[in-house]
Amino acid sequence: MAQSSLAQAQTGVPGAEVLRAGQPYKGTTLNFISLNYLFSTGLKTLVPAFQEATGMRVNFELLGTLDNLQKQQLELSTGSSAFDVYQIPPFNRPAYHKSDWLAPLDSFLKDANLTPAAYAFDDFFPISTAQGVSDGKRFDLPIFSATILLYWRRDIFARAGLTKAPETFEEMLETCRILKEKVPDVAPVGLRGAAGVEANLWPFPILLYAQGGKFFRDFPKDMRPALSDPATIRAVEMWATMVRQYGFSGMVNATHEEVIVAMQQGRVAMVMDGHPLANLFLSQDKSQAYGKTNIAPVPRGPAGRFPAFAEHGIGMAKNARNKPAAWEFIKWATSQSVLLELALRTPYVASPRRSTVQDTRYQQKNNLAEGQYLPIVRQMLDERSPVYTPPIPEWGEVGDAISNAISRVTIGRQTAADAMKQAKGEVDRILKQAGYYK
Amino acid sequence: MVAPLVAALLLLTMVPLAFAIGVSFTDLKLNRLTRWNWAGIDQYLRLVDDARWWAAVGHSLVYIVVPTLLQMLFGLALALLLHAAIDRLRWTRSLFILPMVLPPVVVGVLWKAFLLPDFGGLDYFMSLVGLKAPAFLETAEGAMGALILTLTWEWTPFVVLLLLAGLESLPQDVFDAAHVDGASATQNLRYVTLPMLMPTILVVLLFRIIESTKVFPVIFTITGGGPGNATENMDFYAYLVGFRYFDLAYSAALLVAILLVMAVICAPLYRSLVRPQTAG
Amino acid sequence: MVVRRTLPSAAITVTTLASLALVLVPLLWIVLLSLKTQVQAFDRTQVLVFQPTLDNFQRLLADGTFVHYLVNSVVVAIGTVVVSLAIGAPAAYVVSRSRWRRFRDVALAYSLFVRIVPPTVFIIPYFLGARLLGVNDTWWVLIVAYANLNIPLVMWSLWSFFNDVPRELDEAARIDGAGPWQIFLRVILPVAAPGLTATAILTFIMAWNEFLLALVLTSREARTLPVAIVGFLAYEGADWGLVSSGSILVMAPIVVFTVLIRKYLVKGLVGGAVKA
């Protein structure tokens, strides 16, 4: 497995092993819309090879988180053919599937003429491919498997007399307190403080579940919101404390971008954020954290440890004009050699394929934090919380209400109890309208 | 010949309005365009209970009142200043009006860069005198303050321009008479200039109030409505509801509500200020 | 006139220049940013004295997309001006010369009304309508949308310029046997040319600056500059170099035009509302 992709990466046309011979789609133009992140920016650098091999042209529309979501949903919901291929944001996938916006991919996958054995579907991690199926139909393929780690600067910790990363969230608060006292010129922790499903609500559930809190009474059986539970409120308070008192300046509005910059500029002692961003956090050229950072599993709480998991996907619009051509691109973008090439040549690291992760060159390149990185990533993925982000179509709206409430607590506008109460009312209305209960 | 074009124009404005009003009585969602039902006044009832909406109304009132007052104050001061400035400084006028003709998005970008914590312009200049710029975007009040600052900067030129024009059209003989009577500068200002300028001031005020809700690009670029909804105004919230949450029906109801609020505020002003003027 | 005689002109000059400096500081800051690399931008020691670079501008223009958006902005703005004036000028003329008070009042109230309506109201109907007609993400959809919002303002402003054209000229032409169109084209327009130009430029500025409708109604093809700028903010760690250089390029034509029409700005903006 690792061998064939090795050969491909060396011959300079990554993905050639899955492309159809004879350029059957020559002259076609495809439009691809995606979040502007490591996968798509990396893919863009490889796409000239694709264009040359197939005679097709691919236009990339890369946008920021909110714009991407908005544009995608606007186009999909009106059945437009403006874009053929879509990156599927993990938290909105259930909505995309349920609303019937994507074209099923099963027929393409099963057709031996369109998809050769070299595509090696079984090479994907099962947890990744499981995401793209709804009601027995496959609507998207995985491209970006993400979990969250705790990165900590051992040199800064040492200055505060600390030698290890916090094991629990209570310890984490205490660690922050000590750091702030002993090392005042550096912020104790970096977190995504901004409101948003892909901002504060991405790491928050780790803390929530660890403290015994939850979003719903008993997902998926009893969908009434459990936002006013004492454990939930306690989790919100802990989060708000960390962001408000122990963060770098401006952290209440920080998205992953600001967290990355803070880490790179050495302004923060520890960061609880995505593993896919490791090559940015620990970049040899750009980051002060390089060579000084350890990796630890995310902290646990009284209820246990609940690591994060989310998978981005790639799919085809229901009304894409030339579906076989779009399939050609999707197939190529998720092939063994392309994902491996991306991982070897760019900071992209979150490949959903076994062959990428087992490749020795990949392991050498991503041997970050003195070899701690890869094993802990594996551990977090293996121990992931069975339900991390509730996979409901309404999560976009529900998550927004909750993340805004958390943000209001963070900036001191409301107490956790009041904010959660308000969120509970809003979520209640959304779920009732969606028919989960009366 | 012009009539059919004007009719088309009216249609292009009235039809969307009618559409918005109609939709507000349904449960239309943007991601479910074909499956909708009539919903009576449900959306309006929802509005009444919506804490986030009322917060947005409060913010709108802040944006209508505070920057406008500041604009009028600074505008008047600057207009008097420029009016008195020597002719060789006339070129400065074109520069003073720049903020209001720039794309509002650029104004937002400008101030976002200027107010950046630790690396922005304001922080730099304050550090020259040993101070540190406040972290505007970290608190609700700070974010509001940043927006008020930006909006004041952006629109004061409008006030300056109009008041200046007004000042320059005031008849000179009244001032000569006052001067002969030995009036001091402040007396001149209070008893001669301001009263004569009052009609212009009121018109400018009306315009500023009407335009004061058009703050969308600035909010979008600088705070995005945050932190945590703290700087959303009615318009921004209605936009989010329609475009982020795809709840067209509720968004429509909010927009109708905004229209009513603005009409209520502006109608009496219009009647008393502008109508007499246009009677010529 | 008043203050001049009672305060020393030196104090006024100093205050004026100081105020100007204060107003222009944020602008200056962004100009500086546009000439710095990302590293310099975050370096406190290199605020005012640094090695400037045109790298940001080069990056901006090298990628053909920015130029594409620039062209879009130009076409849409000019198109809006043409359509708005073609419809608004005759309409304003009719309102100006109309003898019915009621008609004038209604027309002007309508203009004001359009100003009050939140532009958000138009997004969704226009978006769906454009989609239905298949003109989404084209120049036309923006031109029509902008013209629609602008024509009342154009009328408002031209109305006052036309009012300044003495009716005697109309009369004289009528006696010579000219019909209404001819009076309009041969008499009114030439005399009101400066006002017409000012209004045209104001319309251009409005179309050039507009953000919300462009955000929603366009995608890759017809995207205009204001929307493109915001896109730079969304990149991984806001690329201030691109944002600032882009902002400067977007501002440039506006600054030039404003200086050109500064004499007519007041009338253009508020029309007959101000007896100035």
mmCIF file of C-alpha atoms in Angstrom, chain B residues 44-218:
data_model
loop_
_atom_site.group_PDB
_atom_site.id
_atom_site.type_symbol
_atom_site.label_atom_id
_atom_site.label_comp_id
_atom_site.label_asym_id
_atom_site.label_seq_id
_atom_site.Cartn_x
_atom_site.Cartn_y
_atom_site.Cartn_z
ATOM 1 C CA TYR B 44 -44.384 39.070 15.166
ATOM 2 C CA LEU B 45 -45.235 37.357 18.422
ATOM 3 C CA ARG B 46 -41.800 35.829 18.386
ATOM 4 C CA LEU B 47 -40.284 39.258 17.959
ATOM 5 C CA VAL B 48 -41.915 40.447 21.149
ATOM 6 C CA ASP B 49 -40.231 37.732 23.201
ATOM 7 C CA ASP B 50 -36.874 37.811 21.493
ATOM 8 C CA ALA B 51 -34.283 39.071 23.967
ATOM 9 C CA ARG B 52 -31.668 39.284 21.287
ATOM 10 C CA TRP B 53 -33.927 41.480 19.144
ATOM 11 C CA TRP B 54 -34.604 43.912 21.954
ATOM 12 C CA ALA B 55 -30.915 44.074 22.703
ATOM 13 C CA ALA B 56 -30.393 44.927 19.024
ATOM 14 C CA VAL B 57 -33.022 47.642 19.221
ATOM 15 C CA GLY B 58 -31.165 49.103 22.172
ATOM 16 C CA HIS B 59 -27.933 49.055 20.236
ATOM 17 C CA SER B 60 -29.633 50.711 17.264
ATOM 18 C CA LEU B 61 -30.845 53.509 19.484
ATOM 19 C CA VAL B 62 -27.310 53.977 20.694
ATOM 20 C CA TYR B 63 -26.057 54.183 17.112
ATOM 21 C CA ILE B 64 -28.785 56.649 16.226
ATOM 22 C CA VAL B 65 -28.252 58.952 19.158
ATOM 23 C CA VAL B 66 -24.649 58.916 20.283
ATOM 24 C CA PRO B 67 -22.638 59.186 17.074
ATOM 25 C CA THR B 68 -25.170 61.667 15.706
ATOM 26 C CA LEU B 69 -24.742 63.936 18.712
ATOM 27 C CA LEU B 70 -21.000 63.683 18.506
ATOM 28 C CA GLN B 71 -21.081 64.311 14.787
ATOM 29 C CA MET B 72 -23.201 67.407 15.256
ATOM 30 C CA LEU B 73 -20.952 68.746 18.018
ATOM 31 C CA PHE B 74 -17.668 68.126 16.293
ATOM 32 C CA GLY B 75 -19.183 69.049 12.970
ATOM 33 C CA LEU B 76 -20.339 72.406 14.198
ATOM 34 C CA ALA B 77 -17.027 73.105 15.849
ATOM 35 C CA LEU B 78 -15.085 72.158 12.736
ATOM 36 C CA ALA B 79 -17.429 74.086 10.470
ATOM 37 C CA LEU B 80 -16.944 77.232 12.505
ATOM 38 C CA LEU B 81 -13.238 76.636 12.509
ATOM 39 C CA LEU B 82 -12.976 76.120 8.785
ATOM 40 C CA HIS B 83 -15.257 79.029 8.146
ATOM 41 C CA ALA B 84 -12.881 81.251 10.026
ATOM 42 C CA ALA B 85 -9.733 79.797 8.581
ATOM 43 C CA ILE B 86 -7.810 81.824 6.118
ATOM 44 C CA ASP B 87 -8.290 81.243 2.440
ATOM 45 C CA ARG B 88 -4.934 79.610 1.996
ATOM 46 C CA LEU B 89 -6.203 76.722 4.072
ATOM 47 C CA ARG B 90 -9.174 76.091 1.812
ATOM 48 C CA TRP B 91 -7.446 73.047 0.399
ATOM 49 C CA THR B 92 -7.882 71.308 3.748
ATOM 50 C CA ARG B 93 -11.600 71.093 3.155
ATOM 51 C CA SER B 94 -11.259 68.394 0.523
ATOM 52 C CA LEU B 95 -9.243 66.359 2.973
ATOM 53 C CA PHE B 96 -11.668 66.853 5.837
ATOM 54 C CA ILE B 97 -14.486 65.350 3.847
ATOM 55 C CA LEU B 98 -12.573 62.217 2.909
ATOM 56 C CA PRO B 99 -13.879 59.949 5.659
ATOM 57 C CA MET B 100 -17.424 60.153 4.423
ATOM 58 C CA VAL B 101 -16.732 59.324 0.809
ATOM 59 C CA LEU B 102 -14.547 56.329 1.453
ATOM 60 C CA PRO B 103 -16.153 52.927 1.026
ATOM 61 C CA PRO B 104 -17.652 52.105 4.421
ATOM 62 C CA VAL B 105 -15.933 48.740 4.249
ATOM 63 C CA VAL B 106 -12.595 50.495 3.991
ATOM 64 C CA VAL B 107 -13.533 52.730 6.909
ATOM 65 C CA GLY B 108 -14.166 49.580 8.908
ATOM 66 C CA VAL B 109 -10.870 48.065 7.839
ATOM 67 C CA LEU B 110 -9.036 51.282 8.634
ATOM 68 C CA TRP B 111 -10.297 51.424 12.157
ATOM 69 C CA LYS B 112 -9.922 47.727 12.738
ATOM 70 C CA ALA B 113 -6.245 48.082 11.913
ATOM 71 C CA PHE B 114 -5.948 51.270 13.917
ATOM 72 C CA LEU B 115 -7.554 49.804 17.032
ATOM 73 C CA LEU B 116 -5.742 46.476 17.041
ATOM 74 C CA PRO B 117 -4.537 45.615 20.531
ATOM 75 C CA ASP B 118 -0.758 45.796 20.877
ATOM 76 C CA PHE B 119 -0.069 46.408 17.208
ATOM 77 C CA GLY B 120 -2.505 49.042 16.082
ATOM 78 C CA GLY B 121 -1.966 52.719 15.436
ATOM 79 C CA LEU B 122 -3.834 53.985 18.466
ATOM 80 C CA ASP B 123 -1.821 51.798 20.777
ATOM 81 C CA TYR B 124 1.386 53.017 19.158
ATOM 82 C CA PHE B 125 0.577 56.701 19.523
ATOM 83 C CA MET B 126 -0.597 56.245 23.055
ATOM 84 C CA SER B 127 2.554 54.355 23.902
ATOM 85 C CA LEU B 128 4.502 57.438 22.888
ATOM 86 C CA VAL B 129 3.080 59.128 25.942
ATOM 87 C CA GLY B 130 3.351 56.066 28.095
ATOM 88 C CA LEU B 131 -0.239 54.904 27.828
ATOM 89 C CA LYS B 132 -1.771 51.746 26.522
ATOM 90 C CA ALA B 133 -4.769 51.666 24.236
ATOM 91 C CA PRO B 134 -7.865 50.079 25.739
ATOM 92 C CA ALA B 135 -8.713 46.610 24.517
ATOM 93 C CA PHE B 136 -11.761 47.734 22.615
ATOM 94 C CA LEU B 137 -13.033 44.517 21.229
ATOM 95 C CA GLU B 138 -12.844 42.524 24.434
ATOM 96 C CA THR B 139 -15.835 44.001 26.147
ATOM 97 C CA ALA B 140 -19.286 44.947 25.035
ATOM 98 C CA GLU B 141 -18.797 48.567 26.016
ATOM 99 C CA GLY B 142 -15.398 48.761 24.374
ATOM 100 C CA ALA B 143 -16.678 47.339 21.111
ATOM 101 C CA MET B 144 -19.562 49.812 21.124
ATOM 102 C CA GLY B 145 -17.087 52.560 21.841
ATOM 103 C CA ALA B 146 -14.926 51.503 18.922
ATOM 104 C CA LEU B 147 -17.915 51.605 16.603
ATOM 105 C CA ILE B 148 -19.091 54.957 17.897
ATOM 106 C CA LEU B 149 -15.614 56.322 17.387
ATOM 107 C CA THR B 150 -15.487 54.998 13.847
ATOM 108 C CA LEU B 151 -18.942 56.268 12.945
ATOM 109 C CA THR B 152 -18.229 59.685 14.368
ATOM 110 C CA TRP B 153 -15.045 59.880 12.326
ATOM 111 C CA GLU B 154 -16.840 58.678 9.244
ATOM 112 C CA TRP B 155 -19.773 61.068 9.227
ATOM 113 C CA THR B 156 -18.663 64.242 10.938
ATOM 114 C CA PRO B 157 -17.433 65.482 7.556
ATOM 115 C CA PHE B 158 -20.997 65.316 6.283
ATOM 116 C CA VAL B 159 -22.076 67.689 9.019
ATOM 117 C CA VAL B 160 -19.065 69.898 8.473
ATOM 118 C CA LEU B 161 -19.732 70.180 4.782
ATOM 119 C CA LEU B 162 -23.334 71.138 5.121
ATOM 120 C CA LEU B 163 -22.944 73.490 8.041
ATOM 121 C CA LEU B 164 -20.048 75.163 6.338
ATOM 122 C CA ALA B 165 -22.172 75.745 3.275
ATOM 123 C CA GLY B 166 -24.856 77.081 5.537
ATOM 124 C CA LEU B 167 -22.449 79.386 7.324
ATOM 125 C CA GLU B 168 -21.132 80.754 4.109
ATOM 126 C CA SER B 169 -24.554 81.630 2.888
ATOM 127 C CA LEU B 170 -25.483 83.626 5.950
ATOM 128 C CA PRO B 171 -25.969 87.281 5.170
ATOM 129 C CA GLN B 172 -22.984 89.353 6.128
ATOM 130 C CA ASP B 173 -24.864 92.509 7.132
ATOM 131 C CA VAL B 174 -26.271 91.004 10.305
ATOM 132 C CA PHE B 175 -22.749 90.246 11.497
ATOM 133 C CA ASP B 176 -21.589 93.703 10.590
ATOM 134 C CA ALA B 177 -24.376 95.154 12.652
ATOM 135 C CA ALA B 178 -23.522 92.945 15.586
ATOM 136 C CA HIS B 179 -19.882 93.886 15.297
ATOM 137 C CA VAL B 180 -20.784 97.527 15.334
ATOM 138 C CA ASP B 181 -22.837 96.911 18.461
ATOM 139 C CA GLY B 182 -19.707 95.530 20.105
ATOM 140 C CA ALA B 183 -20.789 91.916 20.391
ATOM 141 C CA SER B 184 -18.153 89.459 21.598
ATOM 142 C CA ALA B 185 -17.361 86.242 19.797
ATOM 143 C CA THR B 186 -19.467 84.070 22.077
ATOM 144 C CA GLN B 187 -22.358 86.473 21.928
ATOM 145 C CA ASN B 188 -22.166 86.459 18.178
ATOM 146 C CA LEU B 189 -22.220 82.747 18.178
ATOM 147 C CA ARG B 190 -25.140 82.377 20.549
ATOM 148 C CA TYR B 191 -27.383 85.147 19.422
ATOM 149 C CA VAL B 192 -26.611 85.597 15.781
ATOM 150 C CA THR B 193 -24.900 82.629 14.131
ATOM 151 C CA LEU B 194 -26.677 79.742 15.729
ATOM 152 C CA PRO B 195 -30.206 81.002 15.411
ATOM 153 C CA MET B 196 -29.696 81.816 11.749
ATOM 154 C CA LEU B 197 -28.050 78.496 11.156
ATOM 155 C CA MET B 198 -30.753 76.563 12.956
ATOM 156 C CA PRO B 199 -32.799 75.523 9.916
ATOM 157 C CA THR B 200 -29.689 74.050 8.305
ATOM 158 C CA ILE B 201 -28.701 72.362 11.550
ATOM 159 C CA LEU B 202 -32.092 70.730 11.790
ATOM 160 C CA VAL B 203 -31.969 69.443 8.228
ATOM 161 C CA VAL B 204 -28.517 68.010 8.777
ATOM 162 C CA LEU B 205 -29.749 66.385 11.958
ATOM 163 C CA LEU B 206 -32.611 64.803 10.085
ATOM 164 C CA PHE B 207 -30.301 63.411 7.458
ATOM 165 C CA ARG B 208 -27.925 62.059 10.020
ATOM 166 C CA ILE B 209 -30.716 60.350 11.895
ATOM 167 C CA ILE B 210 -32.043 58.756 8.751
ATOM 168 C CA GLU B 211 -28.643 57.534 7.684
ATOM 169 C CA SER B 212 -27.567 56.472 11.137
ATOM 170 C CA THR B 213 -28.902 52.987 10.677
ATOM 171 C CA LYS B 214 -26.715 52.333 7.663
ATOM 172 C CA VAL B 215 -23.865 51.003 9.734
ATOM 173 C CA PHE B 216 -23.778 47.501 8.353
ATOM 174 C CA PRO B 217 -20.348 47.446 6.665
ATOM 175 C CA VAL B 218 -18.684 48.964 9.695
#
